[in-house]
């Protein structure tokens, strides 16, 4: 993104009515934008002191050095890193341009962040190639010192998960999360938090997880690419295009645009199974970018059944534990 586009973006974000503005800097690899780019972000945010700016960066950490870490620490950036398990499993999918595994480079960056008082969160992407290694993945992440762990099922919106060489089927995702739950449960360490388990544990308490894919709040997020084009959540890719910073100029113009209104209408259409589901108010048909048409042509959350099965399994396990006491 050019400096000119960045300046337009920050002016646009200043028109959002909420006082607290959350900005997630993603790539590709966002650190490739360079340190001066990020320093300019901070300078621009100071031009709008009425806002509370909350910056987050999702990085593979291979470019992190002491200067980056010091900058993030001084400016209160939240950092998330992408690591897919222990060294062996991570290096199955995460290789550099020369074909070498990147785990050691990533962990070197993580250790630099930790030395500067930054303890990054973690996103682990699970693919068809790695889904069978749940124990290796979980134990590897815990042994590496991570306390907040999130798992993403690789999902290609352009292909069928049964045929995609990376995408997970419902049964694969359920089996993986079931094994992760057992590993976490038996570890008995309350300092280790797993986002996907926290979400289902919230269900057992009759509440909804504080996450967009459980709350039906997808329309509150938008993505801006380097050209200034504005889309729905980045998980959709370029499927829903709302316009460009050059022409929309304000947040009000964005949310009142016809494309935005059509998007909000489309994602709120519920399939029959949702309308009769006891968990509708806790699920809202899941992530709206991870949906496929049912027999009536209505989009339903691809991992609906795995989510329900995981709830049932966790609930029964917890009840059994209580009865055994």
PDB file of C-alpha atoms in Angstrom:
ATOM      1  CA  UNK A   1       0.000   0.000   0.000  1.00  0.00           C
ATOM      2  CA  UNK A   2       1.343   3.402  -0.957  1.00  0.00           C
ATOM      3  CA  UNK A   3       1.729   6.192   1.605  1.00  0.00           C
ATOM      4  CA  UNK A   4      -1.021   8.122  -0.178  1.00  0.00           C
ATOM      5  CA  UNK A   5      -3.427   5.167   0.104  1.00  0.00           C
ATOM      6  CA  UNK A   6      -2.451   4.678   3.759  1.00  0.00           C
ATOM      7  CA  UNK A   7      -3.261   8.308   4.525  1.00  0.00           C
ATOM      8  CA  UNK A   8      -6.657   7.967   2.829  1.00  0.00           C
ATOM      9  CA  UNK A   9      -7.308   4.797   4.822  1.00  0.00           C
ATOM     10  CA  UNK A  10      -6.589   6.458   8.159  1.00  0.00           C
ATOM     11  CA  UNK A  11      -8.802   9.421   7.267  1.00  0.00           C
ATOM     12  CA  UNK A  12     -11.540   6.952   6.309  1.00  0.00           C
ATOM     13  CA  UNK A  13     -11.195   5.042   9.599  1.00  0.00           C
ATOM     14  CA  UNK A  14     -11.533   8.303  11.486  1.00  0.00           C
ATOM     15  CA  UNK A  15     -15.106   8.531  10.157  1.00  0.00           C
ATOM     16  CA  UNK A  16     -16.097   5.259  11.851  1.00  0.00           C
ATOM     17  CA  UNK A  17     -18.466   6.271  14.687  1.00  0.00           C
ATOM     18  CA  UNK A  18     -16.955   3.980  17.337  1.00  0.00           C
ATOM     19  CA  UNK A  19     -14.266   5.511  19.522  1.00  0.00           C
ATOM     20  CA  UNK A  20     -12.156   2.349  19.579  1.00  0.00           C
ATOM     21  CA  UNK A  21     -10.794   1.378  16.168  1.00  0.00           C
ATOM     22  CA  UNK A  22      -9.316  -2.097  15.723  1.00  0.00           C
ATOM     23  CA  UNK A  23      -6.951  -2.455  12.774  1.00  0.00           C
ATOM     24  CA  UNK A  24      -5.458  -5.825  11.866  1.00  0.00           C
ATOM     25  CA  UNK A  25      -2.454  -5.533   9.568  1.00  0.00           C
ATOM     26  CA  UNK A  26      -2.323  -8.651   7.391  1.00  0.00           C
ATOM     27  CA  UNK A  27      -0.486  -9.718   4.271  1.00  0.00           C
ATOM     28  CA  UNK A  28       0.870 -11.840   2.667  1.00  0.00           C
ATOM     29  CA  UNK A  29       3.515 -10.923   5.169  1.00  0.00           C
ATOM     30  CA  UNK A  30       2.776  -7.414   6.534  1.00  0.00           C
ATOM     31  CA  UNK A  31       6.312  -6.745   7.766  1.00  0.00           C
ATOM     32  CA  UNK A  32       7.436  -6.629   4.128  1.00  0.00           C
ATOM     33  CA  UNK A  33       5.853  -3.160   4.061  1.00  0.00           C
ATOM     34  CA  UNK A  34       8.861  -2.029   6.099  1.00  0.00           C
ATOM     35  CA  UNK A  35       9.498  -0.223   9.349  1.00  0.00           C
ATOM     36  CA  UNK A  36       8.983   3.259   7.931  1.00  0.00           C
ATOM     37  CA  UNK A  37       5.515   2.251   6.745  1.00  0.00           C
ATOM     38  CA  UNK A  38       4.531   1.158  10.245  1.00  0.00           C
ATOM     39  CA  UNK A  39       6.078   4.236  11.822  1.00  0.00           C
ATOM     40  CA  UNK A  40       3.937   6.318   9.471  1.00  0.00           C
ATOM     41  CA  UNK A  41       0.861   4.408  10.660  1.00  0.00           C
ATOM     42  CA  UNK A  42       1.565   5.567  14.211  1.00  0.00           C
ATOM     43  CA  UNK A  43       2.187   9.152  13.068  1.00  0.00           C
ATOM     44  CA  UNK A  44      -1.108   9.203  11.193  1.00  0.00           C
ATOM     45  CA  UNK A  45      -3.057   7.769  14.116  1.00  0.00           C
ATOM     46  CA  UNK A  46      -1.782  10.604  16.299  1.00  0.00           C
ATOM     47  CA  UNK A  47      -3.503  13.018  13.918  1.00  0.00           C
ATOM     48  CA  UNK A  48      -6.817  11.600  15.164  1.00  0.00           C
ATOM     49  CA  UNK A  49      -6.489  11.725  18.972  1.00  0.00           C
ATOM     50  CA  UNK A  50     -10.222  11.328  19.559  1.00  0.00           C
ATOM     51  CA  UNK A  51      -9.889   7.670  18.556  1.00  0.00           C
ATOM     52  CA  UNK A  52      -8.428   4.804  20.567  1.00  0.00           C
ATOM     53  CA  UNK A  53      -6.293   2.916  18.070  1.00  0.00           C
ATOM     54  CA  UNK A  54      -5.789  -0.817  18.626  1.00  0.00           C
ATOM     55  CA  UNK A  55      -3.271  -2.231  16.168  1.00  0.00           C
ATOM     56  CA  UNK A  56      -2.607  -5.916  15.590  1.00  0.00           C
ATOM     57  CA  UNK A  57      -0.168  -7.612  13.245  1.00  0.00           C
ATOM     58  CA  UNK A  58      -0.403 -11.219  12.069  1.00  0.00           C
ATOM     59  CA  UNK A  59       3.097 -12.241  10.990  1.00  0.00           C
ATOM     60  CA  UNK A  60       5.163 -15.316  10.259  1.00  0.00           C
ATOM     61  CA  UNK A  61       7.827 -13.613  12.452  1.00  0.00           C
ATOM     62  CA  UNK A  62      10.720 -14.502  10.148  1.00  0.00           C
ATOM     63  CA  UNK A  63      11.586 -10.818   9.668  1.00  0.00           C
ATOM     64  CA  UNK A  64      11.300  -9.844  13.343  1.00  0.00           C
ATOM     65  CA  UNK A  65      14.447  -8.301  14.812  1.00  0.00           C
ATOM     66  CA  UNK A  66      15.100  -6.213  17.921  1.00  0.00           C
ATOM     67  CA  UNK A  67      14.120  -2.986  16.175  1.00  0.00           C
ATOM     68  CA  UNK A  68      10.738  -4.419  15.125  1.00  0.00           C
ATOM     69  CA  UNK A  69      10.113  -5.809  18.607  1.00  0.00           C
ATOM     70  CA  UNK A  70      11.029  -2.519  20.274  1.00  0.00           C
ATOM     71  CA  UNK A  71       8.674  -0.637  17.939  1.00  0.00           C
ATOM     72  CA  UNK A  72       5.785  -3.018  18.628  1.00  0.00           C
ATOM     73  CA  UNK A  73       6.388  -2.814  22.364  1.00  0.00           C
ATOM     74  CA  UNK A  74       6.616   0.979  22.472  1.00  0.00           C
ATOM     75  CA  UNK A  75       3.452   1.399  20.397  1.00  0.00           C
ATOM     76  CA  UNK A  76       1.351  -1.329  22.046  1.00  0.00           C
ATOM     77  CA  UNK A  77       0.881  -3.463  18.945  1.00  0.00           C
ATOM     78  CA  UNK A  78      -0.747  -6.836  19.512  1.00  0.00           C
ATOM     79  CA  UNK A  79       1.184  -9.553  17.721  1.00  0.00           C
ATOM     80  CA  UNK A  80      -0.040 -12.868  16.406  1.00  0.00           C
ATOM     81  CA  UNK A  81       2.282 -15.383  14.793  1.00  0.00           C
ATOM     82  CA  UNK A  82       1.585 -18.191  12.353  1.00  0.00           C
ATOM     83  CA  UNK A  83       3.057 -21.527  13.461  1.00  0.00           C
ATOM     84  CA  UNK A  84       1.614 -24.877  12.487  1.00  0.00           C
ATOM     85  CA  UNK A  85       2.904 -27.140  15.275  1.00  0.00           C
ATOM     86  CA  UNK A  86       6.306 -28.537  16.148  1.00  0.00           C
ATOM     87  CA  UNK A  87       9.201 -28.224  13.721  1.00  0.00           C
ATOM     88  CA  UNK A  88       8.421 -31.367  11.715  1.00  0.00           C
ATOM     89  CA  UNK A  89       4.729 -30.591  11.165  1.00  0.00           C
ATOM     90  CA  UNK A  90       5.205 -26.848  10.628  1.00  0.00           C
ATOM     91  CA  UNK A  91       7.742 -27.501   7.882  1.00  0.00           C
ATOM     92  CA  UNK A  92       5.326 -29.698   5.920  1.00  0.00           C
ATOM     93  CA  UNK A  93       3.507 -26.634   4.558  1.00  0.00           C
ATOM     94  CA  UNK A  94       5.603 -23.662   5.709  1.00  0.00           C
ATOM     95  CA  UNK A  95       8.666 -23.563   3.482  1.00  0.00           C
ATOM     96  CA  UNK A  96      10.649 -20.678   2.009  1.00  0.00           C
ATOM     97  CA  UNK A  97      11.380 -19.931  -1.644  1.00  0.00           C
ATOM     98  CA  UNK A  98      14.274 -22.388  -1.658  1.00  0.00           C
ATOM     99  CA  UNK A  99      12.127 -25.188  -0.241  1.00  0.00           C
ATOM    100  CA  UNK A 100      13.594 -25.124   3.265  1.00  0.00           C
ATOM    101  CA  UNK A 101      11.446 -25.289   6.392  1.00  0.00           C
ATOM    102  CA  UNK A 102      10.896 -22.002   8.219  1.00  0.00           C
ATOM    103  CA  UNK A 103      10.261 -23.181  11.796  1.00  0.00           C
ATOM    104  CA  UNK A 104      13.640 -22.148  13.199  1.00  0.00           C
ATOM    105  CA  UNK A 105      13.351 -18.673  11.632  1.00  0.00           C
ATOM    106  CA  UNK A 106       9.850 -18.238  13.036  1.00  0.00           C
ATOM    107  CA  UNK A 107      10.832 -19.290  16.549  1.00  0.00           C
ATOM    108  CA  UNK A 108      13.880 -17.004  16.439  1.00  0.00           C
ATOM    109  CA  UNK A 109      11.465 -14.106  15.807  1.00  0.00           C
ATOM    110  CA  UNK A 110       9.160 -15.289  18.599  1.00  0.00           C
ATOM    111  CA  UNK A 111      12.031 -15.377  21.083  1.00  0.00           C
ATOM    112  CA  UNK A 112      13.025 -11.829  20.115  1.00  0.00           C
ATOM    113  CA  UNK A 113       9.459 -10.667  20.754  1.00  0.00           C
ATOM    114  CA  UNK A 114       9.418 -12.396  24.130  1.00  0.00           C
ATOM    115  CA  UNK A 115      12.690 -10.733  25.146  1.00  0.00           C
ATOM    116  CA  UNK A 116      10.933  -7.413  24.599  1.00  0.00           C
ATOM    117  CA  UNK A 117       7.970  -8.399  26.754  1.00  0.00           C
ATOM    118  CA  UNK A 118       5.686  -9.379  23.879  1.00  0.00           C
ATOM    119  CA  UNK A 119       4.084 -12.809  24.203  1.00  0.00           C
ATOM    120  CA  UNK A 120       2.341 -13.315  20.884  1.00  0.00           C
ATOM    121  CA  UNK A 121      -0.863 -15.176  20.274  1.00  0.00           C
ATOM    122  CA  UNK A 122      -0.784 -17.988  17.802  1.00  0.00           C
ATOM    123  CA  UNK A 123      -2.756 -19.115  14.767  1.00  0.00           C
ATOM    124  CA  UNK A 124      -2.125 -22.666  13.599  1.00  0.00           C
ATOM    125  CA  UNK A 125      -3.516 -23.491  10.165  1.00  0.00           C
ATOM    126  CA  UNK A 126      -4.581 -27.120   9.844  1.00  0.00           C
ATOM    127  CA  UNK A 127      -4.545 -28.674   6.380  1.00  0.00           C
ATOM    128  CA  UNK A 128      -5.324 -32.089   4.961  1.00  0.00           C
ATOM    129  CA  UNK A 129      -1.590 -32.788   5.134  1.00  0.00           C
ATOM    130  CA  UNK A 130      -1.299 -32.018   8.858  1.00  0.00           C
ATOM    131  CA  UNK A 131      -4.723 -32.824  10.333  1.00  0.00           C
ATOM    132  CA  UNK A 132      -3.654 -36.308  11.447  1.00  0.00           C
ATOM    133  CA  UNK A 133      -0.903 -34.895  13.685  1.00  0.00           C
ATOM    134  CA  UNK A 134      -3.057 -33.285  16.390  1.00  0.00           C
ATOM    135  CA  UNK A 135      -0.941 -34.597  19.278  1.00  0.00           C
ATOM    136  CA  UNK A 136       2.331 -33.485  17.707  1.00  0.00           C
ATOM    137  CA  UNK A 137       0.878 -30.081  16.892  1.00  0.00           C
ATOM    138  CA  UNK A 138      -0.625 -29.395  20.313  1.00  0.00           C
ATOM    139  CA  UNK A 139       2.318 -30.664  22.344  1.00  0.00           C
ATOM    140  CA  UNK A 140       4.745 -28.838  20.085  1.00  0.00           C
ATOM    141  CA  UNK A 141       2.960 -25.518  20.586  1.00  0.00           C
ATOM    142  CA  UNK A 142       2.686 -25.980  24.347  1.00  0.00           C
ATOM    143  CA  UNK A 143       6.328 -27.015  24.626  1.00  0.00           C
ATOM    144  CA  UNK A 144       7.275 -23.895  22.649  1.00  0.00           C
ATOM    145  CA  UNK A 145       5.683 -21.777  25.388  1.00  0.00           C
ATOM    146  CA  UNK A 146       2.461 -20.623  23.733  1.00  0.00           C
ATOM    147  CA  UNK A 147      -0.470 -19.918  26.046  1.00  0.00           C
ATOM    148  CA  UNK A 148      -3.097 -18.631  23.604  1.00  0.00           C
ATOM    149  CA  UNK A 149      -3.665 -21.011  20.700  1.00  0.00           C
ATOM    150  CA  UNK A 150      -6.094 -20.672  17.791  1.00  0.00           C
ATOM    151  CA  UNK A 151      -6.692 -23.237  15.065  1.00  0.00           C
ATOM    152  CA  UNK A 152      -7.906 -22.410  11.568  1.00  0.00           C
ATOM    153  CA  UNK A 153      -9.204 -25.148   9.307  1.00  0.00           C
ATOM    154  CA  UNK A 154      -7.805 -24.458   5.863  1.00  0.00           C
ATOM    155  CA  UNK A 155     -10.778 -23.687   3.683  1.00  0.00           C
ATOM    156  CA  UNK A 156     -10.606 -22.826   0.000  1.00  0.00           C
ATOM    157  CA  UNK A 157     -13.770 -21.019  -1.043  1.00  0.00           C
ATOM    158  CA  UNK A 158     -13.029 -21.901  -4.678  1.00  0.00           C
ATOM    159  CA  UNK A 159     -13.082 -25.683  -4.300  1.00  0.00           C
ATOM    160  CA  UNK A 160     -14.776 -28.610  -2.571  1.00  0.00           C
ATOM    161  CA  UNK A 161     -13.061 -29.610   0.686  1.00  0.00           C
ATOM    162  CA  UNK A 162     -13.369 -33.296  -0.237  1.00  0.00           C
ATOM    163  CA  UNK A 163     -11.272 -32.713  -3.346  1.00  0.00           C
ATOM    164  CA  UNK A 164      -8.933 -29.912  -2.223  1.00  0.00           C
ATOM    165  CA  UNK A 165      -5.408 -31.096  -1.379  1.00  0.00           C
ATOM    166  CA  UNK A 166      -5.395 -28.739   1.626  1.00  0.00           C
ATOM    167  CA  UNK A 167      -9.047 -28.223   2.647  1.00  0.00           C
ATOM    168  CA  UNK A 168     -10.543 -30.213   5.542  1.00  0.00           C
ATOM    169  CA  UNK A 169     -13.730 -32.243   5.519  1.00  0.00           C
ATOM    170  CA  UNK A 170     -16.183 -31.938   8.395  1.00  0.00           C
ATOM    171  CA  UNK A 171     -15.161 -35.279   9.858  1.00  0.00           C
ATOM    172  CA  UNK A 172     -11.463 -34.421   9.669  1.00  0.00           C
ATOM    173  CA  UNK A 173     -12.042 -31.128  11.490  1.00  0.00           C
ATOM    174  CA  UNK A 174     -14.184 -32.751  14.205  1.00  0.00           C
ATOM    175  CA  UNK A 175     -11.691 -35.580  14.763  1.00  0.00           C
ATOM    176  CA  UNK A 176      -8.839 -33.091  15.033  1.00  0.00           C
ATOM    177  CA  UNK A 177     -10.618 -30.826  17.541  1.00  0.00           C
ATOM    178  CA  UNK A 178     -11.816 -33.809  19.557  1.00  0.00           C
ATOM    179  CA  UNK A 179      -8.217 -34.963  19.966  1.00  0.00           C
ATOM    180  CA  UNK A 180      -7.087 -31.427  20.809  1.00  0.00           C
ATOM    181  CA  UNK A 181      -9.765 -31.263  23.512  1.00  0.00           C
ATOM    182  CA  UNK A 182      -8.616 -34.528  25.080  1.00  0.00           C
ATOM    183  CA  UNK A 183      -4.989 -33.372  25.070  1.00  0.00           C
ATOM    184  CA  UNK A 184      -5.962 -30.036  26.627  1.00  0.00           C
ATOM    185  CA  UNK A 185      -8.317 -31.637  29.151  1.00  0.00           C
ATOM    186  CA  UNK A 186      -5.715 -34.165  30.307  1.00  0.00           C
ATOM    187  CA  UNK A 187      -3.010 -31.502  30.484  1.00  0.00           C
ATOM    188  CA  UNK A 188      -5.100 -29.769  33.160  1.00  0.00           C
ATOM    189  CA  UNK A 189      -3.347 -26.417  32.775  1.00  0.00           C
ATOM    190  CA  UNK A 190      -5.745 -23.474  32.993  1.00  0.00           C
ATOM    191  CA  UNK A 191      -3.098 -21.098  31.624  1.00  0.00           C
ATOM    192  CA  UNK A 192      -3.371 -22.788  28.204  1.00  0.00           C
ATOM    193  CA  UNK A 193      -6.306 -21.360  26.227  1.00  0.00           C
ATOM    194  CA  UNK A 194      -7.533 -22.789  22.931  1.00  0.00           C
ATOM    195  CA  UNK A 195      -9.921 -20.512  21.040  1.00  0.00           C
ATOM    196  CA  UNK A 196     -12.008 -23.306  19.504  1.00  0.00           C
ATOM    197  CA  UNK A 197     -12.442 -25.046  22.853  1.00  0.00           C
ATOM    198  CA  UNK A 198     -13.256 -21.797  24.668  1.00  0.00           C
ATOM    199  CA  UNK A 199     -16.035 -21.231  22.148  1.00  0.00           C
ATOM    200  CA  UNK A 200     -17.685 -24.598  22.797  1.00  0.00           C
ATOM    201  CA  UNK A 201     -17.119 -24.376  26.547  1.00  0.00           C
ATOM    202  CA  UNK A 202     -19.031 -21.083  26.416  1.00  0.00           C
ATOM    203  CA  UNK A 203     -21.929 -23.025  24.869  1.00  0.00           C
ATOM    204  CA  UNK A 204     -21.925 -25.431  27.814  1.00  0.00           C
ATOM    205  CA  UNK A 205     -22.473 -22.381  30.036  1.00  0.00           C
ATOM    206  CA  UNK A 206     -25.302 -21.135  27.794  1.00  0.00           C
ATOM    207  CA  UNK A 207     -23.393 -18.187  26.357  1.00  0.00           C
ATOM    208  CA  UNK A 208     -21.944 -17.341  22.957  1.00  0.00           C
ATOM    209  CA  UNK A 209     -18.245 -17.138  22.217  1.00  0.00           C
ATOM    210  CA  UNK A 210     -16.837 -13.643  21.782  1.00  0.00           C
ATOM    211  CA  UNK A 211     -15.922 -14.283  18.179  1.00  0.00           C
ATOM    212  CA  UNK A 212     -17.495 -13.111  14.934  1.00  0.00           C
ATOM    213  CA  UNK A 213     -18.076 -16.641  13.567  1.00  0.00           C
ATOM    214  CA  UNK A 214     -20.336 -17.366  16.567  1.00  0.00           C
ATOM    215  CA  UNK A 215     -22.110 -14.011  16.786  1.00  0.00           C
ATOM    216  CA  UNK A 216     -23.267 -13.217  13.287  1.00  0.00           C
ATOM    217  CA  UNK A 217     -21.320  -9.947  13.290  1.00  0.00           C
ATOM    218  CA  UNK A 218     -19.503 -10.480   9.991  1.00  0.00           C
ATOM    219  CA  UNK A 219     -20.845  -7.273   8.473  1.00  0.00           C
ATOM    220  CA  UNK A 220     -19.036  -5.203  11.127  1.00  0.00           C
ATOM    221  CA  UNK A 221     -15.678  -6.056   9.581  1.00  0.00           C
ATOM    222  CA  UNK A 222     -14.200  -5.046   6.263  1.00  0.00           C
ATOM    223  CA  UNK A 223     -10.893  -5.503   4.482  1.00  0.00           C
ATOM    224  CA  UNK A 224      -8.928  -2.910   2.522  1.00  0.00           C
ATOM    225  CA  UNK A 225      -6.291  -4.049   0.046  1.00  0.00           C
ATOM    226  CA  UNK A 226      -3.235  -2.170  -1.187  1.00  0.00           C
ATOM    227  CA  UNK A 227      -5.182  -0.515  -4.017  1.00  0.00           C
ATOM    228  CA  UNK A 228      -7.700   1.003  -1.603  1.00  0.00           C
ATOM    229  CA  UNK A 229     -10.429  -1.398  -2.703  1.00  0.00           C
ATOM    230  CA  UNK A 230     -12.743  -2.374   0.158  1.00  0.00           C
ATOM    231  CA  UNK A 231     -14.120  -5.874   0.566  1.00  0.00           C
ATOM    232  CA  UNK A 232     -15.914  -7.961   3.158  1.00  0.00           C
ATOM    233  CA  UNK A 233     -13.749  -9.989   5.567  1.00  0.00           C
ATOM    234  CA  UNK A 234     -10.476 -11.124   3.992  1.00  0.00           C
ATOM    235  CA  UNK A 235     -11.639 -14.753   4.156  1.00  0.00           C
ATOM    236  CA  UNK A 236     -13.936 -14.021   1.209  1.00  0.00           C
ATOM    237  CA  UNK A 237     -11.069 -12.886  -0.982  1.00  0.00           C
ATOM    238  CA  UNK A 238     -12.475 -10.519  -3.613  1.00  0.00           C
ATOM    239  CA  UNK A 239     -15.954 -11.996  -3.762  1.00  0.00           C
ATOM    240  CA  UNK A 240     -17.741  -9.015  -2.159  1.00  0.00           C
ATOM    241  CA  UNK A 241     -16.399  -5.671  -3.422  1.00  0.00           C
ATOM    242  CA  UNK A 242     -17.863  -2.569  -1.774  1.00  0.00           C
ATOM    243  CA  UNK A 243     -15.916   0.163  -3.557  1.00  0.00           C
ATOM    244  CA  UNK A 244     -12.697   2.130  -3.211  1.00  0.00           C
ATOM    245  CA  UNK A 245     -11.398   4.650  -0.674  1.00  0.00           C
ATOM    246  CA  UNK A 246     -11.160   7.200  -3.467  1.00  0.00           C
ATOM    247  CA  UNK A 247     -14.917   7.270  -3.949  1.00  0.00           C
ATOM    248  CA  UNK A 248     -16.468   6.076  -0.702  1.00  0.00           C
ATOM    249  CA  UNK A 249     -14.424   8.459   1.489  1.00  0.00           C
ATOM    250  CA  UNK A 250     -16.498   7.859   4.654  1.00  0.00           C
ATOM    251  CA  UNK A 251     -17.681   4.848   6.624  1.00  0.00           C
ATOM    252  CA  UNK A 252     -21.291   5.975   6.272  1.00  0.00           C
ATOM    253  CA  UNK A 253     -20.921   5.874   2.493  1.00  0.00           C
ATOM    254  CA  UNK A 254     -19.572   2.338   2.804  1.00  0.00           C
ATOM    255  CA  UNK A 255     -22.364   0.881   4.927  1.00  0.00           C
ATOM    256  CA  UNK A 256     -25.063   2.589   2.884  1.00  0.00           C
ATOM    257  CA  UNK A 257     -23.678   1.423  -0.471  1.00  0.00           C
ATOM    258  CA  UNK A 258     -25.863  -1.058  -2.338  1.00  0.00           C
ATOM    259  CA  UNK A 259     -23.134  -3.700  -2.423  1.00  0.00           C
ATOM    260  CA  UNK A 260     -22.748  -3.517   1.345  1.00  0.00           C
ATOM    261  CA  UNK A 261     -26.502  -3.679   1.923  1.00  0.00           C
ATOM    262  CA  UNK A 262     -26.786  -6.684  -0.407  1.00  0.00           C
ATOM    263  CA  UNK A 263     -23.983  -8.440   1.488  1.00  0.00           C
ATOM    264  CA  UNK A 264     -25.651  -7.908   4.865  1.00  0.00           C
ATOM    265  CA  UNK A 265     -28.929  -9.226   3.493  1.00  0.00           C
ATOM    266  CA  UNK A 266     -27.335 -12.298   1.932  1.00  0.00           C
ATOM    267  CA  UNK A 267     -25.415 -13.453   5.002  1.00  0.00           C
ATOM    268  CA  UNK A 268     -28.507 -13.229   7.232  1.00  0.00           C
ATOM    269  CA  UNK A 269     -30.519 -15.738   5.197  1.00  0.00           C
ATOM    270  CA  UNK A 270     -30.882 -18.861   7.342  1.00  0.00           C
ATOM    271  CA  UNK A 271     -31.257 -22.459   6.159  1.00  0.00           C
ATOM    272  CA  UNK A 272     -34.054 -24.613   7.587  1.00  0.00           C
ATOM    273  CA  UNK A 273     -31.745 -26.518   9.939  1.00  0.00           C
ATOM    274  CA  UNK A 274     -30.653 -23.260  11.586  1.00  0.00           C
ATOM    275  CA  UNK A 275     -34.214 -22.056  12.134  1.00  0.00           C
ATOM    276  CA  UNK A 276     -35.000 -25.147  14.216  1.00  0.00           C
ATOM    277  CA  UNK A 277     -31.607 -25.435  15.952  1.00  0.00           C
ATOM    278  CA  UNK A 278     -31.380 -24.861  19.708  1.00  0.00           C
ATOM    279  CA  UNK A 279     -28.014 -23.190  19.214  1.00  0.00           C
ATOM    280  CA  UNK A 280     -29.025 -20.562  16.673  1.00  0.00           C
ATOM    281  CA  UNK A 281     -28.502 -17.680  19.107  1.00  0.00           C
ATOM    282  CA  UNK A 282     -25.043 -19.036  19.955  1.00  0.00           C
ATOM    283  CA  UNK A 283     -23.887 -19.876  16.436  1.00  0.00           C
ATOM    284  CA  UNK A 284     -25.690 -17.795  13.757  1.00  0.00           C
ATOM    285  CA  UNK A 285     -24.802 -20.255  10.999  1.00  0.00           C
ATOM    286  CA  UNK A 286     -21.065 -20.004  11.637  1.00  0.00           C
ATOM    287  CA  UNK A 287     -18.498 -18.151   9.576  1.00  0.00           C
ATOM    288  CA  UNK A 288     -20.293 -16.739   6.549  1.00  0.00           C
ATOM    289  CA  UNK A 289     -17.264 -17.298   4.306  1.00  0.00           C
ATOM    290  CA  UNK A 290     -17.282 -21.025   5.171  1.00  0.00           C
ATOM    291  CA  UNK A 291     -20.707 -21.919   3.833  1.00  0.00           C
ATOM    292  CA  UNK A 292     -22.006 -24.171   1.097  1.00  0.00           C
ATOM    293  CA  UNK A 293     -25.461 -24.504  -0.456  1.00  0.00           C
ATOM    294  CA  UNK A 294     -27.830 -27.061   1.063  1.00  0.00           C
ATOM    295  CA  UNK A 295     -30.481 -29.009  -0.876  1.00  0.00           C
ATOM    296  CA  UNK A 296     -32.661 -25.883  -0.980  1.00  0.00           C
ATOM    297  CA  UNK A 297     -29.831 -23.739  -2.285  1.00  0.00           C
ATOM    298  CA  UNK A 298     -29.454 -21.866   1.031  1.00  0.00           C
ATOM    299  CA  UNK A 299     -25.919 -21.422   2.356  1.00  0.00           C
ATOM    300  CA  UNK A 300     -25.175 -23.394   5.518  1.00  0.00           C
ATOM    301  CA  UNK A 301     -22.005 -23.442   7.631  1.00  0.00           C
ATOM    302  CA  UNK A 302     -19.698 -26.113   6.224  1.00  0.00           C
ATOM    303  CA  UNK A 303     -18.571 -27.282   9.660  1.00  0.00           C
ATOM    304  CA  UNK A 304     -22.011 -27.159  11.293  1.00  0.00           C
ATOM    305  CA  UNK A 305     -22.192 -30.852  12.190  1.00  0.00           C
ATOM    306  CA  UNK A 306     -18.610 -30.948  13.484  1.00  0.00           C
ATOM    307  CA  UNK A 307     -19.395 -27.965  15.727  1.00  0.00           C
ATOM    308  CA  UNK A 308     -22.486 -29.713  17.146  1.00  0.00           C
ATOM    309  CA  UNK A 309     -20.674 -33.027  17.567  1.00  0.00           C
ATOM    310  CA  UNK A 310     -17.816 -31.329  19.386  1.00  0.00           C
ATOM    311  CA  UNK A 311     -20.270 -29.640  21.748  1.00  0.00           C
ATOM    312  CA  UNK A 312     -21.946 -32.972  22.459  1.00  0.00           C
ATOM    313  CA  UNK A 313     -18.627 -34.705  23.052  1.00  0.00           C
ATOM    314  CA  UNK A 314     -17.292 -31.985  25.378  1.00  0.00           C
ATOM    315  CA  UNK A 315     -20.573 -31.807  27.295  1.00  0.00           C
ATOM    316  CA  UNK A 316     -20.613 -35.578  27.867  1.00  0.00           C
ATOM    317  CA  UNK A 317     -16.947 -35.565  28.905  1.00  0.00           C
ATOM    318  CA  UNK A 318     -17.501 -32.792  31.438  1.00  0.00           C
ATOM    319  CA  UNK A 319     -20.587 -34.483  32.838  1.00  0.00           C
ATOM    320  CA  UNK A 320     -18.709 -37.757  33.178  1.00  0.00           C
ATOM    321  CA  UNK A 321     -15.936 -35.963  35.033  1.00  0.00           C
ATOM    322  CA  UNK A 322     -18.431 -34.464  37.454  1.00  0.00           C
ATOM    323  CA  UNK A 323     -20.052 -37.841  38.074  1.00  0.00           C
ATOM    324  CA  UNK A 324     -16.671 -39.467  38.720  1.00  0.00           C
ATOM    325  CA  UNK A 325     -15.787 -36.957  41.445  1.00  0.00           C
TER     326      UNK A 325
END
